[in-house]
Coordinates of C-alpha atoms in Angstrom, one line a residue:
M1 CA -67.6 -4.8 -4.8
K2 CA -69.4 -7.8 -6.0
S3 CA -69.7 -6.3 -9.5
R4 CA -65.9 -5.6 -9.6
N5 CA -65.0 -9.2 -8.6
G6 CA -67.5 -10.6 -11.2
L7 CA -66.0 -8.7 -14.0
L8 CA -62.4 -9.9 -13.1
W9 CA -63.3 -13.4 -12.6
A10 CA -65.3 -13.2 -15.8
F11 CA -62.1 -12.3 -17.6
V12 CA -60.5 -15.4 -16.1
L13 CA -63.2 -17.5 -17.3
G14 CA -62.9 -16.0 -20.8
V15 CA -59.3 -16.7 -20.9
L16 CA -59.5 -20.2 -19.8
V17 CA -62.4 -21.2 -22.2
F18 CA -61.2 -19.0 -25.2
T19 CA -57.6 -19.8 -25.6
P20 CA -57.2 -23.6 -25.2
T21 CA -57.9 -24.7 -28.9
I22 CA -55.9 -22.1 -30.6
V23 CA -52.5 -21.6 -29.0
R24 CA -49.2 -23.0 -30.0
A25 CA -46.6 -25.3 -28.2
G26 CA -43.0 -24.1 -27.5
D27 CA -43.8 -20.5 -26.3
P28 CA -41.7 -19.4 -23.2
M29 CA -44.1 -20.2 -20.4
I30 CA -41.3 -20.4 -17.8
D31 CA -40.1 -17.1 -18.9
A32 CA -43.5 -15.6 -18.5
L33 CA -43.7 -16.6 -14.7
A34 CA -41.3 -13.8 -14.0
A35 CA -44.4 -11.5 -13.9
I36 CA -46.1 -13.3 -11.3
P37 CA -45.5 -12.5 -7.7
E38 CA -43.8 -15.1 -5.4
D39 CA -46.6 -15.1 -2.9
A40 CA -49.5 -15.7 -5.5
I41 CA -51.6 -18.8 -4.9
G42 CA -52.4 -19.3 -8.3
F43 CA -52.5 -18.1 -11.8
A44 CA -53.7 -18.3 -15.4
C45 CA -51.2 -17.4 -18.0
L46 CA -51.2 -17.0 -21.8
P47 CA -47.7 -16.0 -23.0
S48 CA -48.5 -14.2 -26.2
L49 CA -51.6 -12.9 -27.6
E50 CA -49.7 -12.1 -31.0
Q51 CA -48.6 -15.9 -31.2
L52 CA -52.3 -16.9 -30.3
D53 CA -53.7 -14.9 -33.1
A54 CA -51.1 -16.3 -35.7
D55 CA -51.8 -19.8 -34.6
Y56 CA -55.6 -19.2 -34.7
R57 CA -55.3 -18.1 -38.2
Q58 CA -53.0 -20.8 -39.1
A59 CA -55.6 -23.4 -37.6
I60 CA -58.3 -22.1 -39.8
V61 CA -56.2 -22.7 -42.9
D62 CA -55.0 -26.2 -41.5
L63 CA -58.5 -27.2 -40.7
G64 CA -59.7 -26.0 -44.0
V65 CA -62.5 -24.1 -42.7
Q66 CA -61.7 -20.6 -44.0
E67 CA -65.2 -20.2 -45.7
L68 CA -67.0 -21.1 -42.6
V69 CA -65.4 -18.4 -40.4
P70 CA -66.8 -14.9 -40.9
P71 CA -64.1 -12.2 -42.1
M72 CA -64.6 -10.3 -38.7
A73 CA -63.8 -13.4 -36.7
Q74 CA -60.7 -14.5 -38.7
S75 CA -58.2 -12.6 -36.4
L76 CA -58.6 -12.6 -32.6
L77 CA -56.7 -9.2 -32.5
M78 CA -59.5 -7.6 -34.4
P79 CA -61.6 -6.7 -31.2
L80 CA -58.5 -5.4 -29.6
K81 CA -57.5 -3.3 -32.4
M82 CA -61.1 -1.9 -32.6
V83 CA -60.9 -0.3 -29.0
P84 CA -58.4 2.5 -28.9
M85 CA -57.5 2.3 -25.4
F86 CA -56.0 -1.1 -25.8
M87 CA -53.8 -0.2 -28.8
T88 CA -50.6 0.1 -26.5
V89 CA -51.1 -3.5 -25.2
D90 CA -48.0 -5.4 -25.9
T91 CA -49.3 -8.5 -27.9
K92 CA -46.0 -10.3 -27.8
Q93 CA -45.9 -10.4 -24.1
P94 CA -47.9 -12.5 -21.5
V95 CA -51.3 -11.8 -20.2
I96 CA -51.6 -13.1 -16.6
I97 CA -54.3 -13.5 -14.0
V98 CA -53.1 -13.9 -10.6
A99 CA -54.9 -15.0 -7.3
M100 CA -53.2 -13.7 -4.3
P101 CA -53.4 -15.1 -0.7
A102 CA -56.8 -15.1 1.0
K103 CA -58.4 -16.5 4.2
T104 CA -62.0 -16.5 3.3
M105 CA -64.2 -17.0 0.2
A106 CA -65.1 -13.5 0.5
E107 CA -61.4 -12.3 0.5
L108 CA -60.8 -14.7 -2.5
G109 CA -63.1 -12.8 -4.6
Q110 CA -61.0 -9.7 -4.2
S111 CA -57.7 -11.3 -4.4
A112 CA -57.4 -11.6 -8.3
A113 CA -55.5 -9.3 -10.3
L114 CA -54.9 -8.8 -14.1
I115 CA -51.4 -8.2 -15.5
L116 CA -51.7 -6.6 -18.8
P117 CA -48.3 -6.0 -20.8
T118 CA -47.9 -2.5 -22.0
S119 CA -44.9 -0.1 -22.7
D120 CA -47.2 2.9 -22.5
P121 CA -50.2 2.5 -19.8
K122 CA -51.3 6.1 -20.3
P123 CA -53.7 5.5 -23.2
I124 CA -55.3 2.6 -21.3
L125 CA -55.8 4.5 -18.1
T126 CA -57.3 7.4 -19.9
G127 CA -59.8 5.2 -21.8
M128 CA -60.8 3.9 -18.5
M129 CA -61.2 7.5 -17.2
G130 CA -58.6 6.9 -14.7
Q131 CA -58.1 9.3 -12.0
E132 CA -54.8 9.2 -10.1
S133 CA -54.7 8.8 -6.4
D134 CA -52.3 10.1 -3.7
D135 CA -50.9 6.7 -3.3
G136 CA -49.7 6.3 -6.9
T137 CA -52.6 3.9 -7.9
W138 CA -55.5 5.0 -10.2
K139 CA -59.3 4.7 -9.9
V140 CA -60.6 3.4 -13.4
N141 CA -63.9 2.4 -14.9
V142 CA -63.6 -1.0 -16.6
F143 CA -66.7 -1.2 -18.9
G144 CA -68.8 0.5 -16.2
T145 CA -67.3 -1.2 -13.3
P146 CA -65.1 0.8 -10.8
M147 CA -61.6 -0.8 -10.2
H148 CA -58.2 0.1 -9.2
A149 CA -54.8 0.2 -11.4
A150 CA -51.2 0.4 -10.7
T151 CA -48.3 0.4 -13.2
G152 CA -44.9 -1.4 -13.0
P153 CA -42.0 -1.9 -15.5
G154 CA -43.9 -2.9 -18.9
K155 CA -47.1 -3.7 -17.2
L156 CA -50.6 -2.4 -16.0
I157 CA -52.3 -4.0 -13.1
L158 CA -56.0 -3.9 -12.6
A159 CA -57.5 -5.2 -9.4
S160 CA -60.4 -4.8 -7.0
T161 CA -58.6 -2.7 -4.3
P162 CA -55.8 -0.3 -4.5
E163 CA -53.6 -2.3 -2.1
M164 CA -53.8 -5.4 -4.3
A165 CA -53.0 -3.5 -7.5
K166 CA -50.0 -1.9 -5.8
H167 CA -48.7 -5.2 -4.3
V168 CA -48.9 -7.0 -7.4
A169 CA -47.2 -4.0 -9.4
G170 CA -44.4 -3.6 -6.8
S171 CA -43.5 -7.4 -6.6
T172 CA -39.8 -8.1 -7.3
K173 CA -39.6 -11.7 -6.6
S174 CA -40.8 -14.2 -9.1
Y175 CA -43.1 -17.1 -8.7
A176 CA -40.7 -19.2 -10.6
S177 CA -38.2 -19.1 -7.9
K178 CA -40.4 -21.3 -5.7
L179 CA -41.3 -24.0 -8.3
T180 CA -40.0 -27.5 -7.9
K181 CA -38.3 -29.2 -10.8
E182 CA -41.5 -31.3 -11.4
Q183 CA -43.7 -28.3 -11.4
K184 CA -41.4 -26.5 -14.1
G185 CA -41.3 -29.9 -16.2
F186 CA -45.1 -29.7 -16.2
L187 CA -45.4 -25.9 -17.3
E188 CA -42.7 -26.2 -19.9
K189 CA -43.9 -25.8 -23.6
L190 CA -47.5 -24.8 -22.4
D191 CA -49.3 -22.4 -24.3
V192 CA -52.0 -21.6 -21.6
V193 CA -51.9 -22.9 -18.1
V194 CA -54.1 -22.5 -14.9
W195 CA -52.0 -23.6 -11.8
V196 CA -53.4 -23.5 -8.2
E197 CA -51.7 -24.3 -4.8
A198 CA -53.9 -26.6 -3.2
P199 CA -53.3 -26.1 0.6
P200 CA -54.6 -22.5 1.0
L201 CA -57.9 -23.6 -1.1
I202 CA -58.3 -26.8 0.7
E203 CA -58.1 -24.9 4.1
M204 CA -60.5 -22.1 2.9
F205 CA -63.1 -24.6 1.5
R206 CA -62.5 -27.3 4.1
P207 CA -65.9 -26.9 6.0
Q208 CA -67.7 -27.4 2.7
I209 CA -65.4 -30.4 1.5
D210 CA -66.0 -32.0 4.9
G211 CA -69.8 -31.6 4.6
L212 CA -69.7 -33.1 1.2
V213 CA -67.7 -36.1 2.3
M214 CA -70.1 -36.6 5.3
M215 CA -73.0 -36.5 3.1
A216 CA -71.6 -38.9 0.7
M217 CA -70.7 -41.4 3.4
M218 CA -74.1 -41.1 5.1
S219 CA -75.7 -41.8 1.8
N220 CA -73.8 -44.9 1.2
M221 CA -74.2 -46.1 4.7
G222 CA -77.9 -45.7 4.2
Q223 CA -77.7 -47.9 1.3
G224 CA -75.8 -50.7 3.0
A225 CA -72.9 -50.2 0.8
V226 CA -70.1 -49.3 3.1
N227 CA -69.6 -50.8 6.6
E228 CA -67.8 -49.0 9.4
D229 CA -64.3 -50.0 8.3
G230 CA -64.9 -49.4 4.7
A231 CA -66.3 -46.0 5.6
R232 CA -63.3 -45.3 7.6
A233 CA -61.0 -46.5 5.0
Q234 CA -62.8 -44.3 2.2
K235 CA -62.3 -41.2 4.7
E236 CA -58.7 -41.9 5.2
Q237 CA -58.2 -42.0 1.4
I238 CA -59.8 -38.7 1.1
E239 CA -57.7 -37.2 4.0
M240 CA -54.6 -38.4 2.4
L241 CA -55.4 -36.7 -0.8
L242 CA -56.5 -33.5 0.9
S243 CA -53.4 -33.3 3.3
G244 CA -50.9 -34.4 0.7
M245 CA -51.8 -32.2 -2.4
A246 CA -49.3 -29.4 -3.2
G247 CA -50.4 -28.2 -6.5
V248 CA -52.8 -28.7 -9.4
G249 CA -52.7 -27.5 -12.9
V250 CA -54.2 -27.9 -16.4
G251 CA -52.7 -26.5 -19.4
V252 CA -52.8 -26.7 -23.4
A253 CA -50.1 -26.7 -26.0
V254 CA -50.9 -26.7 -29.6
D255 CA -49.1 -26.4 -32.8
R256 CA -49.5 -27.6 -36.4
V257 CA -48.9 -31.1 -35.4
G258 CA -51.7 -31.4 -32.7
L259 CA -53.4 -30.3 -29.3
D260 CA -52.1 -31.5 -26.0
L261 CA -54.5 -31.3 -23.1
R262 CA -52.5 -31.6 -19.8
F263 CA -53.1 -32.4 -16.1
G264 CA -50.6 -32.4 -13.4
M265 CA -50.7 -32.7 -9.7
T266 CA -47.8 -32.5 -7.0
A267 CA -47.9 -33.7 -3.6
K268 CA -46.1 -32.5 -0.5
K269 CA -42.6 -34.1 0.2
D270 CA -42.7 -37.4 2.4
S271 CA -46.6 -37.3 2.3
E272 CA -48.4 -40.7 1.9
L273 CA -49.9 -39.2 -1.3
S274 CA -46.3 -38.6 -2.6
K275 CA -45.3 -42.3 -1.9
Q276 CA -48.6 -43.4 -3.8
M277 CA -47.6 -41.2 -6.7
A278 CA -44.4 -43.2 -7.2
G279 CA -45.0 -45.3 -10.3
V280 CA -42.8 -46.9 -13.0
A281 CA -42.1 -44.9 -15.9
S282 CA -40.5 -46.5 -19.0
S283 CA -38.7 -45.2 -22.0
R284 CA -39.5 -48.5 -23.9
S285 CA -42.7 -48.8 -25.8
L286 CA -45.5 -50.0 -23.7
L287 CA -47.1 -52.0 -26.9
R288 CA -44.4 -54.6 -27.0
G289 CA -45.6 -58.2 -28.4
L290 CA -49.1 -57.0 -29.6
P291 CA -50.3 -58.2 -32.9
S292 CA -49.7 -56.4 -36.3
E293 CA -53.5 -55.8 -37.3
D294 CA -55.0 -52.4 -37.4
F295 CA -55.9 -51.5 -33.9
L296 CA -58.9 -49.7 -32.7
I297 CA -57.5 -49.3 -29.2
A298 CA -54.1 -50.2 -27.9
M299 CA -52.8 -49.6 -24.6
G300 CA -50.0 -50.5 -22.2
V301 CA -49.3 -50.1 -18.4
A302 CA -46.0 -50.5 -16.6
A303 CA -45.9 -52.1 -13.1
D304 CA -43.3 -52.9 -10.5
P305 CA -44.2 -55.8 -8.2
E306 CA -42.0 -54.4 -5.3
Q307 CA -44.2 -51.1 -5.3
T308 CA -47.3 -53.0 -5.7
K309 CA -46.5 -55.1 -2.4
E310 CA -46.4 -51.9 -0.5
S311 CA -49.9 -50.8 -1.3
I312 CA -51.6 -54.2 -1.9
A313 CA -53.3 -53.9 1.7
E314 CA -55.6 -51.1 -0.1
I315 CA -57.8 -53.7 -1.5
D316 CA -58.8 -54.8 2.1
P317 CA -61.7 -52.4 2.5
A318 CA -63.2 -53.8 -0.6
F319 CA -63.4 -57.2 0.8
A320 CA -64.4 -55.9 4.2
M321 CA -67.4 -54.5 2.4
L322 CA -68.3 -57.8 0.7
E323 CA -68.1 -59.5 3.8
A324 CA -70.2 -57.2 5.6
D325 CA -73.0 -56.7 3.2
T326 CA -73.5 -60.1 1.8
E327 CA -73.8 -63.7 2.7
L328 CA -70.6 -64.8 1.2
D329 CA -68.8 -67.5 2.8
K330 CA -66.1 -65.9 4.9
E331 CA -63.6 -68.7 4.4
K332 CA -63.8 -68.7 0.7
L333 CA -64.0 -65.1 0.5
N334 CA -60.8 -64.8 2.5
K335 CA -59.0 -67.4 0.3
L336 CA -60.0 -65.3 -2.7
K337 CA -58.7 -62.1 -1.2
E338 CA -55.3 -63.9 -0.4
A339 CA -55.1 -65.2 -3.9
V340 CA -55.9 -61.9 -5.5
K341 CA -53.1 -60.3 -3.6
E342 CA -50.6 -62.7 -4.6
W343 CA -51.7 -62.5 -8.2
I344 CA -51.7 -58.9 -8.3
V345 CA -48.1 -58.9 -7.0
L346 CA -47.0 -60.8 -9.9
F347 CA -47.9 -58.4 -12.5
A348 CA -44.9 -56.6 -14.1
G349 CA -46.6 -55.0 -16.9
A350 CA -49.7 -55.1 -19.3
R351 CA -50.5 -54.7 -22.8
G352 CA -53.6 -55.0 -24.8
S353 CA -55.4 -54.0 -28.1
I354 CA -58.7 -54.4 -29.7
H355 CA -58.2 -54.7 -33.6
F356 CA -59.5 -55.8 -36.8
L357 CA -59.0 -59.3 -38.1
P358 CA -57.5 -60.0 -41.4
E359 CA -60.1 -59.8 -44.1
D360 CA -59.6 -63.6 -45.0
G361 CA -59.6 -64.5 -41.3
D362 CA -62.2 -66.0 -39.1
G363 CA -64.3 -63.1 -37.9
L364 CA -64.1 -59.3 -37.9
I365 CA -62.8 -58.3 -34.5
G366 CA -60.2 -59.6 -32.2
A367 CA -58.7 -58.7 -28.9
A368 CA -55.4 -59.5 -27.4
A369 CA -53.5 -58.8 -24.1
V370 CA -49.9 -59.7 -23.2
I371 CA -49.2 -59.7 -19.5
E372 CA -45.7 -59.5 -18.1
T373 CA -45.4 -61.6 -14.8
T374 CA -42.7 -62.6 -12.3
D375 CA -43.8 -66.3 -12.6
S376 CA -46.3 -67.1 -15.4
K377 CA -46.9 -70.7 -14.0
R378 CA -47.9 -69.5 -10.7
W379 CA -50.0 -66.7 -12.4
M380 CA -52.1 -69.0 -14.2
E381 CA -52.4 -71.4 -11.2
L382 CA -53.8 -68.4 -9.1
L383 CA -56.2 -67.5 -11.9
D384 CA -57.6 -71.0 -11.9
Q385 CA -57.9 -70.9 -8.2
M386 CA -59.7 -67.5 -8.3
A387 CA -62.0 -68.7 -11.0
G388 CA -63.2 -71.8 -9.1
I389 CA -63.7 -69.8 -5.7
G390 CA -65.4 -67.1 -7.4
V391 CA -68.0 -69.3 -9.2
E392 CA -68.7 -71.0 -5.7
L393 CA -69.3 -67.5 -4.3
I394 CA -71.9 -66.5 -7.0
S395 CA -74.8 -68.6 -6.0
I396 CA -75.9 -66.0 -3.0
P397 CA -79.0 -64.2 -3.2
E398 CA -77.4 -60.6 -3.5
F399 CA -76.2 -61.2 -7.3
E400 CA -78.9 -60.4 -10.0
E401 CA -80.3 -63.5 -11.7
D402 CA -79.1 -62.4 -15.2
F403 CA -75.6 -62.3 -13.7
K404 CA -76.1 -65.7 -12.4
E405 CA -77.3 -67.0 -15.7
F406 CA -74.2 -65.6 -17.4
V407 CA -71.9 -67.4 -14.9
A408 CA -74.0 -70.7 -15.4
A409 CA -73.2 -70.3 -19.1
S410 CA -69.7 -69.7 -18.5
S411 CA -66.7 -72.2 -18.2
F412 CA -63.1 -72.1 -17.0
T413 CA -61.0 -75.0 -18.1
M414 CA -57.2 -75.3 -17.6
G415 CA -55.1 -77.1 -19.9
A416 CA -57.8 -77.3 -22.7
E417 CA -55.7 -76.8 -25.5
E418 CA -52.0 -76.7 -26.8
I419 CA -51.1 -74.2 -29.4
A420 CA -47.4 -73.6 -30.6
K421 CA -46.2 -75.7 -27.5
A422 CA -48.0 -73.4 -25.1
Q423 CA -50.9 -74.8 -22.9
F424 CA -54.0 -72.6 -23.0
A425 CA -56.9 -72.5 -20.6
H426 CA -60.3 -71.8 -22.1
W427 CA -62.8 -69.2 -20.6
M428 CA -65.9 -69.7 -22.8
V429 CA -69.5 -68.6 -22.7
D430 CA -72.0 -71.0 -24.0
V431 CA -74.4 -68.5 -25.5
A432 CA -76.9 -71.0 -26.4
K433 CA -77.6 -71.5 -22.8
L434 CA -78.5 -67.5 -22.6
E435 CA -82.4 -67.1 -22.9
E436 CA -82.0 -64.1 -24.9
V437 CA -79.6 -65.4 -27.4
D438 CA -81.4 -67.1 -30.5
D439 CA -80.0 -68.6 -33.8
E440 CA -79.9 -65.3 -35.6
K441 CA -77.9 -63.5 -32.7
M442 CA -75.6 -66.7 -32.6
A443 CA -74.7 -66.4 -36.3
A444 CA -74.1 -62.7 -35.9
L445 CA -71.6 -63.3 -32.9
K446 CA -69.8 -65.8 -35.1
K447 CA -69.6 -63.3 -38.0
L448 CA -68.1 -60.7 -35.7
F449 CA -65.7 -62.9 -33.4
G450 CA -65.3 -66.1 -35.4
E451 CA -66.6 -69.6 -35.2
D452 CA -65.3 -70.1 -31.6
G453 CA -67.9 -67.4 -30.4
L454 CA -67.3 -65.9 -27.0
L455 CA -64.0 -67.9 -26.4
V456 CA -61.1 -66.4 -24.6
R457 CA -57.7 -68.4 -24.7
I458 CA -55.3 -67.7 -21.8
G459 CA -51.9 -69.2 -21.7
A460 CA -48.2 -68.9 -20.6
V461 CA -46.2 -68.7 -23.5
N462 CA -42.8 -68.6 -21.6
D463 CA -41.9 -68.3 -17.9
K464 CA -42.7 -64.6 -17.7
T465 CA -45.4 -64.0 -20.3
V466 CA -49.0 -64.7 -20.3
V467 CA -51.2 -64.0 -23.5
F468 CA -55.2 -63.5 -23.7
A469 CA -56.6 -63.9 -27.2
F470 CA -60.2 -63.2 -28.3
G471 CA -61.7 -63.8 -31.8
G472 CA -60.0 -65.0 -34.8
G473 CA -59.6 -68.7 -34.0
E474 CA -56.4 -70.6 -33.7
S475 CA -54.6 -68.6 -36.5
H476 CA -55.0 -65.4 -34.3
V477 CA -53.5 -67.1 -31.2
K478 CA -50.6 -68.3 -33.2
K479 CA -49.8 -64.7 -34.5
L480 CA -50.2 -63.4 -30.8
I481 CA -47.8 -66.2 -29.5
E482 CA -45.0 -65.3 -32.1
T483 CA -45.0 -61.6 -31.4
A484 CA -45.3 -62.0 -27.6
R485 CA -42.4 -64.3 -27.5
S486 CA -40.2 -62.2 -29.6
G487 CA -41.2 -58.8 -27.8
R488 CA -41.6 -57.2 -31.2
D489 CA -43.0 -53.6 -31.0
V490 CA -45.1 -53.7 -34.4
I491 CA -47.6 -51.1 -33.0
G492 CA -45.1 -49.0 -31.4
E493 CA -43.1 -48.8 -34.6
S494 CA -45.9 -47.8 -36.7
A495 CA -45.9 -44.3 -38.3
G496 CA -48.8 -43.1 -36.6
V497 CA -47.8 -44.1 -33.0
K498 CA -44.1 -42.8 -33.6
K499 CA -45.3 -39.4 -34.8
V500 CA -47.8 -38.8 -31.7
S501 CA -45.4 -40.2 -29.2
A502 CA -42.6 -37.8 -30.3
E503 CA -44.9 -35.0 -28.9
L504 CA -45.2 -36.7 -25.5
P505 CA -43.2 -37.5 -22.6
S506 CA -40.6 -40.3 -23.4
Q507 CA -40.9 -41.8 -20.0
K508 CA -44.4 -43.2 -19.7
S509 CA -46.2 -45.2 -16.9
M510 CA -49.3 -45.8 -19.1
A511 CA -50.3 -45.1 -22.9
M512 CA -53.5 -45.5 -24.6
Y513 CA -53.9 -45.0 -28.3
I514 CA -57.2 -44.6 -29.9
A515 CA -57.8 -44.9 -33.6
A516 CA -61.0 -42.8 -34.3
D517 CA -61.1 -43.3 -38.1
R518 CA -61.0 -47.2 -37.7
I519 CA -63.7 -47.0 -34.9
V520 CA -66.1 -45.4 -37.6
T521 CA -65.0 -47.8 -40.1
L522 CA -65.8 -50.8 -37.6
I523 CA -69.3 -49.6 -37.1
K524 CA -69.9 -49.3 -40.7
R525 CA -68.4 -52.9 -41.2
V526 CA -70.4 -54.2 -38.5
T527 CA -73.6 -52.9 -39.9
K528 CA -72.8 -54.3 -43.2
V529 CA -71.9 -57.9 -41.7
L530 CA -75.1 -57.9 -39.9
G531 CA -77.2 -56.8 -42.7
E532 CA -78.4 -53.6 -41.3
E533 CA -78.8 -50.2 -42.6
D534 CA -75.7 -47.9 -42.4
E535 CA -76.7 -45.2 -40.0
I536 CA -73.4 -43.3 -40.6
P537 CA -74.0 -41.0 -43.6
F538 CA -70.3 -40.4 -44.2
D539 CA -66.8 -41.9 -44.6
V540 CA -63.7 -41.1 -42.8
P541 CA -60.5 -41.2 -44.5
R542 CA -57.5 -43.3 -43.2
I543 CA -55.9 -40.8 -40.7
D544 CA -53.1 -43.0 -39.1
A545 CA -52.7 -40.6 -36.3
P546 CA -54.3 -42.0 -33.1
I547 CA -55.7 -39.7 -30.2
T548 CA -53.3 -40.7 -27.3
I549 CA -53.5 -40.6 -23.4
V550 CA -50.2 -40.9 -21.6
G551 CA -49.5 -40.9 -18.0
S552 CA -46.1 -40.3 -16.3
G553 CA -44.9 -39.4 -12.8
A554 CA -42.7 -40.4 -10.1
A555 CA -42.7 -39.9 -6.0
G556 CA -44.3 -36.4 -5.5
W557 CA -45.8 -35.8 -9.0
T558 CA -47.9 -37.2 -11.6
R559 CA -48.9 -36.0 -15.0
A560 CA -51.5 -37.0 -17.7
D561 CA -51.7 -35.9 -21.4
L562 CA -54.6 -36.2 -23.8
Y563 CA -53.1 -35.6 -27.2
I564 CA -55.4 -34.9 -30.4
P565 CA -53.2 -34.9 -33.5
M566 CA -54.4 -32.1 -36.2
E567 CA -55.2 -34.8 -38.7
V568 CA -58.2 -35.7 -36.6
G569 CA -59.7 -32.2 -36.5
A570 CA -59.0 -31.8 -40.2
A571 CA -61.0 -35.1 -40.9
C572 CA -63.8 -33.7 -38.7
A573 CA -63.8 -30.6 -40.4
T574 CA -63.9 -32.3 -43.9
V575 CA -66.7 -34.6 -42.7
A576 CA -68.5 -31.6 -41.4
K577 CA -68.1 -29.7 -44.7
E578 CA -69.2 -32.6 -46.8
M579 CA -72.2 -33.2 -44.7
K580 CA -73.2 -29.6 -45.2
A581 CA -72.7 -29.8 -48.8
K582 CA -75.0 -32.9 -49.0
E583 CA -77.6 -31.3 -46.9
E584 CA -77.7 -28.2 -49.2
A585 CA -77.8 -30.4 -52.2
E586 CA -80.8 -32.5 -50.8
A587 CA -82.6 -29.2 -50.0
K588 CA -81.9 -27.6 -53.3
A589 CA -83.3 -30.9 -55.0
A590 CA -86.4 -31.0 -52.7
K591 CA -86.9 -27.2 -53.7
E592 CA -86.8 -27.8 -57.2
A593 CA -88.8 -31.0 -57.0
A594 CA -91.7 -29.0 -55.3
A595 CA -91.4 -26.1 -57.9
K596 CA -91.6 -28.6 -60.7
E597 CA -94.7 -30.2 -59.1
A598 CA -96.3 -27.0 -58.5
S599 CA -95.6 -26.1 -62.0
E600 CA -97.0 -29.0 -63.4
K601 CA -100.1 -28.9 -61.2
A602 CA -100.8 -25.4 -62.3
K603 CA -100.5 -26.5 -66.2
S604 CA -102.8 -29.4 -65.3
E605 CA -105.4 -27.0 -63.6
G606 CA -105.1 -24.4 -66.6
A607 CA -105.8 -27.0 -69.2
E608 CA -108.9 -28.3 -67.4
S609 CA -110.4 -24.8 -66.8
P610 CA -113.2 -23.6 -69.4
E611 CA -112.2 -20.8 -71.8

């Protein structure tokens, strides 16, 4: 029985690992769910083998790697066509793995069933040496493993037991009938998906989960990292997650534009987890007000102060741990906690970027942040208050000496400078006070970040907006103030960001854009500026298609997407081919040089030999 289970779950693993990089978005995933029994507790679905093969072959062309793929591997249907018994598999229809209800891990191993689409199951049954039983099921041999099969309209079911095969084949109610609107939204446009219902699996593995949680808590307690209150809060958070989860899924959607890796989770209605999932999703760009320079990383987060108020007490356990495990002044620690709580509630959104500075500017790399608040003046006052309390608390022995040295070299000064009619605080690190920084390192820092060195300017530019600026000097700050006050969406309106955003949810609670090509360029520029040898032996063309991470959700559900544009894959393939060609050329040159040297040596030795 164990070998049967192993074969079926091996097929599950094969589907999950093999398909994600080569399927296409837009196939009818929801329609494919009609073949899944309503009482299934999980499934893996691939809507079309034929489309998978077409997209795989197109991906080879789009990536320009035809010459690197062996002829036998240039079609995914080739192995299927080489096995006669699979000739009647309908490659246009979905292939599905379902997991049916089970109470124990042993039963779970026998609960899986494979649904193969076919208009004529007889050739497959014959190829598997099928023997029909009295109950209408078949005893079959799948590559040496005894299993059971049953047939249904347009499908063949393979399972570990005849009862399971017959049950799946005879199911008339679709799994789609019990999906929520949010679950269907997550599944739409996916080309391959794995979805599991959390409650039955959590119940099944509850003893193991509880054991792991207890071990982790005991380990933390042994290190003095968690006091009794902190441990209780930690356990409550885990219990909230376990008791509130309804379903979890991962999926992939791919087309000629890019690859979307998607994660989703739903929560039980009215559960505490469902309430905590409630976030702020906005159709407006989350990059408004950021400077126009070429970004390396740009990101934004939406926030709702009213929702934050409801969950602000969650930071109490963290301060309880500090109070129990350190010698921090309790009164000052409490003042810091109250200031942090008020400060966090003032947040209404945040955006930031790390970017190149203008070529004629002061430095190479800059950073900027735009913070939306309900009261920017109070936000700055609390920041000053927290900085003052924090410095006083750092003097205790528990903190590392290196950290204390860094704090001692740091200063925070309110109203240190006025730029464009805005008052700016300075947070500065006097690197000259750090033992490890010599004149050479000081010069390198100024080349990278400008003459100001490690200086962050923080200021309220209107009654609702605070900006942070690092690097580039005063000119960099002026540009940031102008874009922050205007609210212009320079980055969000760029061609690359607009292109990837069109493939992702319009309602976003967070978004991050990563320009992989510019990061490589940054490394090369930094090595050049610092006078070091370039350790990256290749150049990456400008892609203007950032890798993107997007989060969205509301009460009862959350979703995250990692989107990789096809241009990134094509660029990687181009670099790989160029490096391979370079290595082959170097090997050929070395071989020719060695042959020439050997030839010259032979001639020399021949000339010196007596006749």
